Amino acid sequence: MTDPDEFDQFYKDVRTRLMLLTYCLTGDLPSSRAAVRDAFVVAWHHWRKVSRVEDPEAWVREHACRHAVRRHTAKLWHREKNLDPEVKATLGALGRLTMTQRRVLLVTELTSSSLNAMAREVGLPRTEAERELQSATSTFALHREVPTTEVRAVLEAVRSHVETNRWPRPTILRRAGATRRRTHTVIGVAATAAALVIAGTLVTDADGVRPTLAGERVEPDHSSGPSEPTAVDLPEETMLAADSVSRVIATQGGWTVASTDDNSAGNGKAVTCQQTRYAAPRNRPDSAVFRTFAPQQETKGKKAAPVVAQTAEAAHTVRAAERSFDTAVGWFAACRDNRAQLIETYELSGVGDEAMLFTLNTRSEPDSDIVAAVARTGSYTTTTVSTSPAGDGPRPTAVARLLGTGVNQLCELPEGGACTTDPTPHVTTPVPVAQVPGMLDEVDLPSAAGVDRPWVGTEPRRALTNPAATHCDGTDFNAGGISNNVTRTFLVPEAKLPDEFGLTETVGTLPAGKAKALVADVQDKLDRCSKKQIGTRVTRLRNVEKGGTELTVWRVSTEVTDDKTMNFLMGIVRDGTAVAQVGFVPVKGVTIDQDAFTALAQRALDRLGDMPAPRSG
């Protein structure tokens, strides 16, 4: 069997086991997928050595775990929506362990490694590794509510969630590994040359000339300097074609290419929400191509014409491309353009190495629907953005398919990575973008009817008072036992509204039992308020309790005088140990409807999972 055949078979045999282990280690599917891929790229780079070690799978596993943990470091424990309850319970129990305990447990239960080999792999003396294993097993079993004899079975059950993952072809990994090997060879040659240059200076005389054995004087050659690294190329022909757009996004007459350039002219804002000319670090990609598409037939009436745009950037390293991807994701997750509101966030687990999709509305004239998708494949980052008149835009599935087509054209390049296997979007929690990651941001807020100016949030501050509370509950987030207590108010300063107008969110964390009791106390006070407070009427608009989360929303109306009634919308939400209260005070002619406020309370709950753990109790 040749080396490529041997590697390809090894890849097919091992990849799902590594995916299962790294996913259980991090709870982060995209990071795990990318880490396993990177580990096999490194394995092909060193295949002559790897194929000769006693346990090649352990060699690759160690690299995959290290890559997965590094990719996951900046993220909180992953929370996927629509996750099987059994898998979710297993991940939740694993999240109770330290990283070392998790790795010790997983290597023991999901591999055939001996105790000695496991201890070596995790870098612990055997006795210490055994102690960590005992502690991890008992803690996991306790929180998973299974006997210790069933630990392996519940971990193996997670396999059903990862084995449907579509993998890049072995040839793509071998090509990336070969490129990596060539890069390292070039670096090694350059280092050797530098060493020789330094050594040469030690035998150069004071005039800067080198003595020869024959005593001749040879002048130094200044005609050539050090060679520049070769830039990563991005051919225009790898961009989407008009017929590709026409097949996926319907418009009368189809689409045509309107422009193709490198985005070096103008203000650099080629698509809605774009905040910098390029997504690359320091605004310096190796190469970039931006393309826009327009309908072949002119739009009738006053509606603005829809536009589809694709951007693509090449980075010199995968690490730089990862940063470009994060930047592009931030453009849409925290869009600051045109009174934009984030509607939904999706994960695209089968597109490239990592991909996300966002749907937004903008409320400037004319109102528009935005569907923006971002992906990375190897050293390339690409976005596909559809901008349409409100109500006329394509579905997220269509833009996801279009992004997948674009990724398939980039992944075949030498510096490409994973291709597209399944472009189906899956709803996920929003990307943390606020100064306090677990709180609402301007991009979450619906437009207030009656004004056409943007929301502006105040600086988050410690919640010494709680403007989100109603006179019915008076909830105090500065009470003993509540930590991470922060409040923030959103206003529309350009509209010059009365002082009482505004929307406030106050958050805090406390032990789960106390958090649940706090929410129950607020619910009880609101339920009794109509009877206790003369002139006050409380209407419960929504109440949902599911697992460790709760959401309740009320409308509170209070008669101030015979001619004036104050209305107040308030919601309280809980996710485990974190609680948030959201309150909105409208003024005459400027309000948020009840459905929009209830959706905002749900968004507050979606974000609440990013709050840190309580500091006490």
Coordinates of C-alpha atoms in Angstrom, one line a residue:
M1 CA 0.0 0.0 0.0
T2 CA 1.4 3.4 -1.0
D3 CA 1.8 6.3 1.5
P4 CA -1.3 8.2 0.2
D5 CA -3.4 5.0 0.2
E6 CA -2.3 4.2 3.7
F7 CA -3.0 7.8 4.9
D8 CA -6.4 7.8 3.2
Q9 CA -7.5 4.6 4.9
F10 CA -6.2 5.8 8.3
Y11 CA -8.1 9.1 7.8
K12 CA -11.4 7.2 7.1
D13 CA -10.9 4.8 10.0
V14 CA -10.0 7.4 12.7
R15 CA -11.8 10.7 11.9
T16 CA -15.2 10.0 13.5
R17 CA -13.6 8.8 16.7
L18 CA -11.5 12.0 16.9
M19 CA -14.5 14.1 16.1
L20 CA -16.5 12.4 18.9
L21 CA -13.7 13.0 21.4
T22 CA -12.9 16.6 20.6
Y23 CA -16.6 17.5 20.5
C24 CA -17.1 16.0 24.0
L25 CA -13.9 17.8 25.1
T26 CA -15.1 21.3 23.9
G27 CA -18.8 21.1 23.3
D28 CA -18.1 23.1 20.2
L29 CA -18.9 21.4 16.9
P30 CA -17.2 23.9 14.4
S31 CA -14.0 24.1 16.5
S32 CA -13.9 20.3 16.8
R33 CA -14.4 19.8 13.0
A34 CA -11.7 22.3 12.1
A35 CA -9.3 20.9 14.7
V36 CA -9.6 17.3 13.4
R37 CA -9.0 18.5 9.9
D38 CA -6.0 20.5 10.9
A39 CA -4.6 17.5 12.8
F40 CA -4.8 15.4 9.7
V41 CA -3.1 18.1 7.7
V42 CA -0.2 18.1 10.2
A43 CA -0.2 14.3 10.1
W44 CA 0.3 14.2 6.4
H45 CA 3.1 16.8 6.7
H46 CA 4.9 14.4 9.1
W47 CA 3.4 11.1 7.7
R48 CA 6.7 9.3 7.4
K49 CA 7.2 9.8 11.1
V50 CA 3.6 9.4 12.1
S51 CA 3.1 6.1 10.2
R52 CA 6.0 4.6 12.1
V53 CA 5.1 5.5 15.7
E54 CA 3.5 2.8 18.0
D55 CA 0.1 4.5 18.0
P56 CA -0.5 6.9 15.1
E57 CA -4.1 7.6 16.2
A58 CA -2.8 8.8 19.6
W59 CA -0.3 11.1 17.8
V60 CA -3.1 12.7 15.7
R61 CA -5.5 12.7 18.7
E62 CA -3.0 14.8 20.8
H63 CA -2.8 17.4 18.0
A64 CA -6.5 17.4 17.4
C65 CA -7.2 18.0 21.2
R66 CA -4.7 20.8 21.3
H67 CA -6.1 22.5 18.2
A68 CA -9.7 22.1 19.5
V69 CA -8.9 23.6 22.9
R70 CA -7.0 26.5 21.4
R71 CA -9.9 27.3 18.9
H72 CA -12.4 27.0 21.7
T73 CA -10.5 29.1 24.3
A74 CA -12.3 32.3 23.5
K75 CA -15.7 30.8 23.5
L76 CA -18.1 29.8 26.2
W77 CA -19.4 26.2 26.5
H78 CA -21.1 25.7 23.1
R79 CA -25.0 25.8 23.2
E80 CA -26.6 24.4 20.1
K81 CA -30.3 24.8 19.5
N82 CA -32.4 21.8 18.6
L83 CA -29.8 19.5 20.2
D84 CA -31.0 16.0 21.2
P85 CA -31.9 16.2 25.0
E86 CA -29.7 13.2 25.8
V87 CA -26.7 14.7 24.0
K88 CA -27.4 18.0 25.6
A89 CA -27.4 16.4 29.1
T90 CA -24.1 14.6 28.4
L91 CA -22.5 17.9 27.2
G92 CA -23.9 19.6 30.3
A93 CA -22.4 17.0 32.6
L94 CA -19.0 17.2 30.8
G95 CA -19.1 21.0 31.2
R96 CA -19.0 20.5 35.0
L97 CA -15.5 19.0 34.7
T98 CA -12.2 20.8 34.3
M99 CA -10.5 20.5 31.0
T100 CA -8.0 18.0 32.4
Q101 CA -10.7 15.9 33.9
R102 CA -12.6 15.9 30.7
R103 CA -9.6 14.8 28.7
V104 CA -8.6 12.1 31.2
L105 CA -12.2 10.7 31.1
L106 CA -12.6 10.9 27.4
V107 CA -9.3 9.3 26.5
T108 CA -10.0 6.5 29.0
E109 CA -13.6 5.8 27.9
L110 CA -13.4 6.5 24.1
T111 CA -10.1 5.0 23.2
S112 CA -8.2 1.8 23.7
S113 CA -5.3 3.5 25.5
S114 CA -3.9 1.9 28.7
L115 CA -3.7 3.9 31.9
N116 CA 0.0 4.5 31.4
A117 CA -0.5 5.7 27.8
M118 CA -3.4 7.9 28.9
A119 CA -1.3 9.5 31.6
R120 CA 1.5 10.2 29.1
E121 CA -0.9 11.7 26.6
V122 CA -2.4 14.1 29.1
G123 CA 1.0 14.9 30.7
L124 CA 0.3 13.6 34.2
P125 CA 2.0 11.1 36.5
R126 CA 0.0 7.9 36.6
T127 CA -1.1 8.3 40.2
E128 CA -2.3 11.8 39.6
A129 CA -4.0 10.7 36.3
E130 CA -5.9 8.0 38.2
R131 CA -7.1 10.5 40.8
E132 CA -8.3 12.8 38.1
L133 CA -10.1 9.9 36.4
Q134 CA -11.9 8.8 39.6
S135 CA -13.0 12.4 40.3
A136 CA -14.1 13.0 36.7
T137 CA -16.0 9.7 36.5
S138 CA -17.9 10.3 39.8
T139 CA -18.6 14.0 39.0
F140 CA -19.8 13.2 35.5
A141 CA -22.0 10.3 36.6
L142 CA -23.6 12.5 39.4
H143 CA -24.5 15.3 37.0
R144 CA -25.5 13.0 34.2
E145 CA -27.6 11.0 36.7
V146 CA -26.3 7.6 35.5
P147 CA -24.3 4.9 37.3
T148 CA -20.5 5.0 36.7
T149 CA -20.9 1.7 34.8
E150 CA -22.9 3.5 32.1
V151 CA -20.5 6.4 31.5
R152 CA -19.0 4.9 28.4
A153 CA -22.4 4.2 26.9
V154 CA -23.7 7.8 27.3
L155 CA -20.5 9.2 25.9
E156 CA -20.6 6.8 22.9
A157 CA -24.2 7.9 22.3
V158 CA -23.0 11.3 21.3
R159 CA -21.5 9.6 18.2
S160 CA -24.9 9.9 16.5
H161 CA -24.6 13.7 16.6
V162 CA -21.2 13.8 15.0
E163 CA -21.1 10.8 12.6
T164 CA -23.3 12.7 10.1
N165 CA -20.5 15.2 9.6
R166 CA -19.4 15.5 6.0
W167 CA -15.6 15.3 5.7
P168 CA -13.3 16.9 3.2
R169 CA -11.7 14.5 0.7
P170 CA -8.3 13.0 1.7
T171 CA -6.8 14.6 -1.3
I172 CA -7.6 18.0 0.0
L173 CA -5.9 17.3 3.3
R174 CA -2.9 15.8 1.6
R175 CA -2.6 18.8 -0.6
A176 CA -2.8 21.1 2.4
G177 CA -0.2 19.0 4.2
A178 CA 2.1 19.1 1.2
T179 CA 1.8 22.9 1.1
R180 CA 2.6 23.1 4.8
R181 CA 5.6 20.9 4.3
R182 CA 6.9 23.2 1.4
T183 CA 6.3 26.3 3.6
H184 CA 8.3 24.8 6.4
T185 CA 11.0 23.8 4.0
V186 CA 11.3 27.3 2.6
I187 CA 11.4 28.7 6.2
G188 CA 14.2 26.2 7.0
V189 CA 16.2 27.2 4.0
A190 CA 15.7 30.9 4.8
A191 CA 16.9 30.3 8.3
T192 CA 20.0 28.4 7.1
A193 CA 20.8 31.2 4.6
A194 CA 20.4 33.7 7.4
A195 CA 22.8 31.7 9.6
L196 CA 25.4 31.6 6.8
V197 CA 25.1 35.4 6.2
I198 CA 25.7 36.0 9.9
A199 CA 28.6 33.6 9.9
G200 CA 30.0 35.4 6.8
T201 CA 30.0 38.7 8.7
L202 CA 32.4 37.3 11.2
V203 CA 35.0 36.9 8.5
T204 CA 34.4 40.2 6.7
D205 CA 36.9 43.0 7.1
A206 CA 36.2 46.5 8.3
D207 CA 35.6 47.8 4.8
G208 CA 32.8 45.4 4.3
V209 CA 34.5 43.1 1.7
R210 CA 35.1 39.4 2.1
P211 CA 38.6 38.0 1.9
T212 CA 39.1 35.0 -0.3
L213 CA 41.7 32.2 0.0
A214 CA 43.6 33.7 -2.9
G215 CA 43.8 37.1 -1.2
E216 CA 41.5 38.7 -3.7
R217 CA 38.9 41.3 -2.6
V218 CA 35.4 40.5 -3.6
E219 CA 32.9 43.4 -3.3
P220 CA 29.6 42.5 -1.5
D221 CA 26.6 41.9 -3.9
H222 CA 23.8 44.3 -3.0
S223 CA 21.8 43.5 -6.2
S224 CA 19.3 41.2 -4.5
G225 CA 17.6 41.3 -1.0
P226 CA 15.7 38.7 0.9
S227 CA 12.9 37.2 -1.2
E228 CA 9.3 38.2 -0.2
P229 CA 6.9 35.4 0.7
T230 CA 4.7 34.5 -2.2
A231 CA 1.2 36.1 -1.8
V232 CA -1.8 33.7 -1.8
D233 CA -3.5 34.1 -5.2
L234 CA -7.3 34.6 -5.6
P235 CA -8.2 34.2 -9.3
E236 CA -11.4 36.1 -10.5
E237 CA -12.7 32.9 -12.1
T238 CA -13.2 31.4 -8.7
M239 CA -15.9 33.9 -7.9
L240 CA -19.6 33.2 -8.4
A241 CA -21.0 33.4 -11.9
A242 CA -24.3 35.1 -12.8
D243 CA -25.9 31.8 -13.7
S244 CA -25.0 30.4 -10.3
V245 CA -26.9 33.2 -8.6
S246 CA -29.8 32.8 -11.0
R247 CA -30.2 29.1 -10.2
V248 CA -30.5 29.8 -6.5
I249 CA -32.1 33.2 -6.0
A250 CA -35.2 33.9 -8.2
T251 CA -35.7 37.2 -10.0
Q252 CA -37.4 37.9 -13.2
G253 CA -35.0 37.7 -16.1
G254 CA -32.1 36.3 -13.9
W255 CA -29.0 38.0 -12.7
T256 CA -26.0 39.7 -14.4
V257 CA -22.6 40.7 -13.1
A258 CA -22.7 44.4 -12.3
S259 CA -19.1 44.9 -11.1
T260 CA -15.9 43.0 -10.2
D261 CA -13.0 44.8 -8.5
D262 CA -10.6 44.6 -5.6
N263 CA -12.6 47.2 -3.5
S264 CA -9.6 49.6 -3.3
A265 CA -11.6 52.6 -4.5
G266 CA -14.3 54.7 -2.7
N267 CA -15.1 54.3 1.0
G268 CA -14.6 50.5 1.0
K269 CA -18.2 49.8 2.2
A270 CA -19.2 47.3 -0.5
V271 CA -22.0 45.6 1.4
T272 CA -24.4 46.6 4.2
C273 CA -22.9 46.3 7.7
Q274 CA -19.3 46.2 6.4
Q275 CA -17.2 48.2 8.9
T276 CA -13.8 48.2 7.3
R277 CA -12.5 48.0 3.7
Y278 CA -11.3 44.4 4.2
A279 CA -11.8 41.8 6.9
A280 CA -8.1 40.9 6.9
P281 CA -5.9 41.8 9.9
R282 CA -4.6 45.4 9.5
N283 CA -6.9 45.7 6.4
R284 CA -4.2 43.9 4.3
P285 CA -5.3 40.7 2.6
D286 CA -2.9 39.0 0.2
S287 CA -5.6 39.5 -2.5
A288 CA -9.3 40.4 -2.6
V289 CA -12.1 40.2 -5.2
F290 CA -15.5 41.9 -4.7
R291 CA -18.3 41.1 -7.1
T292 CA -21.9 42.5 -7.3
F293 CA -24.9 41.1 -9.2
A294 CA -28.0 43.0 -10.4
P295 CA -31.3 41.8 -12.0
Q296 CA -31.2 41.7 -15.8
Q297 CA -34.6 43.4 -15.9
E298 CA -35.2 46.7 -14.3
T299 CA -37.3 46.8 -11.1
K300 CA -40.8 48.3 -11.8
G301 CA -42.3 50.8 -9.5
K302 CA -40.7 52.6 -6.6
K303 CA -39.1 49.6 -5.0
A304 CA -35.3 49.5 -4.8
A305 CA -33.6 46.9 -6.9
P306 CA -32.3 43.8 -5.1
V307 CA -28.6 43.3 -5.0
V308 CA -26.4 40.2 -4.4
A309 CA -22.8 40.7 -3.5
Q310 CA -19.9 38.3 -3.0
T311 CA -16.6 39.2 -1.3
A312 CA -13.5 37.0 -1.1
E313 CA -10.2 37.5 0.6
A314 CA -7.0 35.5 0.7
A315 CA -4.9 35.5 3.8
H316 CA -1.2 34.4 4.0
T317 CA -1.9 31.9 6.8
V318 CA -4.9 30.0 8.1
R319 CA -4.6 31.8 11.4
A320 CA -4.9 35.2 9.6
A321 CA -7.9 33.8 7.7
E322 CA -9.5 32.8 10.9
R323 CA -9.2 36.3 12.2
S324 CA -10.7 37.6 8.9
F325 CA -13.7 35.3 9.4
D326 CA -14.2 36.5 12.9
T327 CA -14.1 40.1 11.7
A328 CA -16.6 39.5 8.9
V329 CA -18.9 37.7 11.3
G330 CA -18.7 40.7 13.6
W331 CA -19.8 43.0 10.8
F332 CA -23.2 41.3 10.6
A333 CA -23.6 40.1 14.2
A334 CA -23.2 43.7 15.5
C335 CA -24.4 45.6 12.4
R336 CA -24.3 49.4 12.9
D337 CA -25.8 50.4 9.6
N338 CA -29.2 51.9 8.8
R339 CA -30.9 51.1 12.1
A340 CA -30.3 47.4 11.5
Q341 CA -32.0 44.8 13.6
L342 CA -30.6 41.3 13.9
I343 CA -33.5 38.8 13.3
E344 CA -31.8 35.4 13.5
T345 CA -28.4 33.7 13.6
Y346 CA -27.7 30.4 11.9
E347 CA -24.8 27.9 12.0
L348 CA -23.7 26.3 8.7
S349 CA -21.9 23.3 9.8
G350 CA -21.5 21.7 6.4
V351 CA -19.9 24.7 4.6
G352 CA -16.1 25.1 4.5
D353 CA -14.1 25.0 7.7
E354 CA -16.5 27.3 9.5
A355 CA -19.6 29.3 8.4
M356 CA -22.4 31.4 9.8
L357 CA -25.5 33.1 8.4
F358 CA -27.4 36.2 9.6
T359 CA -30.8 37.7 8.7
L360 CA -31.3 41.4 9.4
N361 CA -33.8 44.2 8.7
T362 CA -32.8 47.8 8.1
R363 CA -35.3 50.6 8.8
S364 CA -33.9 53.4 6.8
E365 CA -35.6 54.4 3.5
P366 CA -36.2 52.1 1.9
D367 CA -36.7 49.3 4.4
S368 CA -34.6 46.3 3.4
D369 CA -34.1 42.6 4.3
I370 CA -30.5 41.4 4.6
V371 CA -29.4 37.8 4.4
A372 CA -25.6 37.7 4.9
A373 CA -23.5 34.5 5.0
V374 CA -19.8 34.2 5.9
A375 CA -17.5 31.2 5.4
R376 CA -13.8 30.3 5.6
T377 CA -12.1 27.5 3.7
G378 CA -8.4 27.2 4.4
S379 CA -6.8 30.6 3.8
Y380 CA -9.9 32.1 2.1
T381 CA -12.8 34.0 3.6
T382 CA -15.9 34.8 1.6
T383 CA -19.2 36.4 2.2
T384 CA -22.5 36.3 0.2
V385 CA -24.9 39.1 0.9
S386 CA -28.5 39.6 -0.4
T387 CA -30.1 43.0 0.0
S388 CA -33.8 43.2 -1.0
P389 CA -36.8 45.4 -0.4
A390 CA -38.5 44.4 2.9
G391 CA -40.6 41.2 2.4
D392 CA -39.1 40.3 -1.0
G393 CA -35.8 38.7 0.0
P394 CA -34.6 35.1 -0.5
R395 CA -34.9 32.6 2.2
P396 CA -31.8 31.8 4.3
T397 CA -31.5 28.4 2.7
A398 CA -31.1 30.0 -0.7
V399 CA -28.2 32.3 0.4
A400 CA -26.7 29.4 2.3
R401 CA -26.7 27.3 -0.9
L402 CA -25.1 30.2 -2.8
L403 CA -22.4 30.6 -0.2
G404 CA -21.8 26.8 -0.4
T405 CA -21.3 27.1 -4.2
G406 CA -18.8 29.9 -3.7
V407 CA -16.9 27.8 -1.1
N408 CA -16.7 24.9 -3.5
Q409 CA -14.9 27.1 -6.0
L410 CA -12.4 28.3 -3.4
C411 CA -11.7 25.0 -1.6
E412 CA -10.1 23.5 -4.7
L413 CA -7.3 26.1 -4.7
P414 CA -4.0 25.1 -3.2
E415 CA -4.6 27.1 0.0
G416 CA -8.3 26.0 0.2
G417 CA -9.7 23.9 3.0
A418 CA -13.0 22.0 3.5
C419 CA -15.6 22.2 0.7
T420 CA -19.4 22.2 1.1
T421 CA -21.2 19.1 2.1
D422 CA -24.5 20.2 3.6
P423 CA -25.4 23.9 3.4
T424 CA -28.5 23.6 5.6
P425 CA -28.7 26.5 8.1
H426 CA -29.5 25.7 11.7
V427 CA -30.7 28.3 14.2
T428 CA -28.2 29.0 16.9
T429 CA -27.6 31.5 19.7
P430 CA -26.5 35.0 18.7
V431 CA -22.8 35.9 18.7
P432 CA -21.9 37.9 21.8
V433 CA -21.3 41.5 20.7
A434 CA -22.2 43.8 23.7
Q435 CA -19.7 45.2 26.1
V436 CA -21.1 42.7 28.6
P437 CA -21.5 39.6 26.4
G438 CA -24.6 38.3 28.1
M439 CA -26.6 41.5 27.5
L440 CA -28.6 43.0 24.7
D441 CA -27.0 45.3 22.1
E442 CA -28.4 48.0 19.8
V443 CA -28.6 45.5 17.0
D444 CA -31.2 43.5 19.0
L445 CA -33.7 46.3 19.4
P446 CA -36.8 46.7 17.2
S447 CA -37.5 50.1 15.8
A448 CA -39.8 52.2 17.9
A449 CA -42.9 53.2 16.0
G450 CA -43.1 57.0 15.6
V451 CA -39.3 57.7 15.3
D452 CA -36.8 57.2 12.5
R453 CA -33.6 57.6 14.5
P454 CA -31.3 54.9 15.9
W455 CA -31.2 53.5 19.4
V456 CA -28.1 54.3 21.4
G457 CA -27.1 52.4 24.5
T458 CA -25.5 54.0 27.6
E459 CA -22.3 52.6 29.1
P460 CA -23.0 49.5 31.2
R461 CA -22.7 50.2 34.9
R462 CA -23.1 48.4 38.2
A463 CA -26.8 47.9 39.0
L464 CA -27.0 50.0 42.2
T465 CA -30.6 50.8 41.1
N466 CA -32.8 48.9 38.7
P467 CA -34.7 51.1 36.1
A468 CA -36.1 47.9 34.5
A469 CA -38.3 47.1 37.5
T470 CA -41.9 48.2 37.8
H471 CA -43.5 49.7 40.8
C472 CA -45.2 46.3 41.3
D473 CA -42.0 44.4 41.9
G474 CA -39.2 46.8 42.7
T475 CA -36.6 44.1 42.1
D476 CA -33.2 44.9 43.5
F477 CA -30.2 43.5 41.6
N478 CA -27.8 45.0 44.2
A479 CA -29.1 42.7 47.0
G480 CA -26.8 40.3 48.7
G481 CA -25.9 37.1 46.8
I482 CA -26.3 38.7 43.4
S483 CA -23.0 39.1 41.5
N484 CA -22.1 40.4 38.0
N485 CA -25.0 42.9 38.4
V486 CA -25.0 45.4 35.5
T487 CA -27.6 47.7 34.0
R488 CA -27.8 49.5 30.7
T489 CA -30.4 51.8 29.2
F490 CA -31.2 52.4 25.5
L491 CA -32.5 55.8 24.3
V492 CA -33.1 57.5 21.0
P493 CA -31.3 60.8 21.7
E494 CA -31.7 62.3 18.2
A495 CA -35.5 62.2 18.6
K496 CA -35.6 64.5 21.6
L497 CA -38.2 62.5 23.4
P498 CA -39.5 63.0 27.0
D499 CA -37.1 61.9 29.8
E500 CA -39.2 58.9 30.8
F501 CA -38.9 57.2 27.4
G502 CA -36.4 54.3 27.2
L503 CA -35.6 50.6 27.4
T504 CA -33.5 49.2 30.2
E505 CA -32.0 45.8 30.8
T506 CA -30.6 44.8 34.2
V507 CA -28.7 41.5 34.7
G508 CA -27.2 39.5 37.5
T509 CA -26.1 36.0 38.5
L510 CA -26.7 34.0 41.6
P511 CA -26.9 30.3 42.5
A512 CA -29.5 28.4 40.5
G513 CA -32.0 27.9 43.3
K514 CA -31.9 31.5 44.4
A515 CA -32.2 32.6 40.7
K516 CA -35.3 30.6 40.3
A517 CA -36.7 32.0 43.6
L518 CA -36.0 35.5 42.4
V519 CA -38.0 35.0 39.2
A520 CA -40.8 33.3 41.2
D521 CA -41.0 36.3 43.5
V522 CA -41.3 38.8 40.6
Q523 CA -44.0 36.6 39.1
D524 CA -45.9 36.5 42.3
K525 CA -45.7 40.2 42.9
L526 CA -46.9 41.0 39.4
D527 CA -49.8 38.6 39.7
R528 CA -51.0 40.3 42.9
C529 CA -50.3 43.8 41.9
S530 CA -53.7 44.6 40.3
K531 CA -55.4 43.9 43.6
K532 CA -52.8 45.6 45.8
Q533 CA -52.2 48.8 43.7
I534 CA -55.3 50.8 43.0
G535 CA -55.5 52.0 39.4
T536 CA -53.0 49.4 38.2
R537 CA -53.8 46.7 35.8
V538 CA -51.4 43.9 35.0
T539 CA -51.7 41.6 32.0
R540 CA -49.5 38.6 31.6
L541 CA -48.6 38.4 27.9
R542 CA -46.4 35.3 27.8
N543 CA -45.0 32.7 30.2
V544 CA -42.7 29.9 29.2
E545 CA -40.6 27.5 31.4
K546 CA -38.4 24.9 29.7
G547 CA -35.6 23.1 31.4
G548 CA -33.4 25.6 33.2
T549 CA -34.9 28.6 31.4
E550 CA -37.8 30.8 32.1
L551 CA -39.5 33.8 30.3
T552 CA -42.4 35.9 31.5
V553 CA -43.7 39.1 29.9
W554 CA -46.3 41.6 31.3
R555 CA -48.0 44.8 30.3
V556 CA -48.5 47.1 33.3
S557 CA -51.0 50.0 33.0
T558 CA -51.3 52.6 35.7
E559 CA -53.8 55.5 35.9
V560 CA -51.8 58.6 36.8
T561 CA -54.8 61.0 36.4
D562 CA -58.3 60.6 35.0
D563 CA -56.9 61.6 31.6
K564 CA -53.5 60.0 31.7
T565 CA -52.4 56.3 31.9
M566 CA -48.8 55.1 32.0
N567 CA -48.1 51.9 30.1
F568 CA -45.1 49.7 30.9
L569 CA -43.8 46.5 29.2
M570 CA -41.6 44.3 31.4
G571 CA -40.1 40.9 31.0
I572 CA -38.0 38.7 33.3
V573 CA -35.9 35.8 32.0
R574 CA -33.6 33.2 33.6
D575 CA -31.1 30.8 32.2
G576 CA -29.7 28.7 35.0
T577 CA -27.9 31.0 37.3
A578 CA -28.4 34.2 35.2
V579 CA -31.4 36.5 35.4
A580 CA -32.3 39.5 33.3
Q581 CA -35.1 42.0 33.6
V582 CA -36.1 44.1 30.6
G583 CA -38.4 47.1 31.0
F584 CA -39.7 49.6 28.4
V585 CA -41.5 52.9 29.0
P586 CA -43.2 54.3 25.9
V587 CA -44.4 57.9 25.4
K588 CA -47.2 59.2 23.3
G589 CA -46.8 58.3 19.7
V590 CA -43.5 56.4 20.2
T591 CA -43.8 52.7 21.3
I592 CA -42.8 49.1 20.6
D593 CA -45.7 46.7 20.0
Q594 CA -46.2 43.8 22.4
D595 CA -45.1 41.1 20.0
A596 CA -41.8 42.9 19.2
F597 CA -41.2 43.4 22.9
T598 CA -41.8 39.7 23.7
A599 CA -39.4 38.8 20.9
L600 CA -36.9 41.1 22.5
A601 CA -37.3 39.4 25.9
Q602 CA -36.6 36.1 24.1
R603 CA -33.4 37.6 22.6
A604 CA -32.4 38.7 26.1
L605 CA -32.8 35.0 27.2
D606 CA -30.8 33.8 24.2
R607 CA -27.9 36.1 25.1
L608 CA -28.1 35.4 28.9
G609 CA -26.3 32.1 28.5
D610 CA -23.1 34.1 27.9
M611 CA -23.1 35.6 31.4
P612 CA -20.3 34.4 33.7
A613 CA -21.0 32.1 36.7
P614 CA -22.0 33.7 40.0
R615 CA -19.1 34.6 42.2
S616 CA -20.8 33.5 45.4
G617 CA -22.7 30.6 46.9

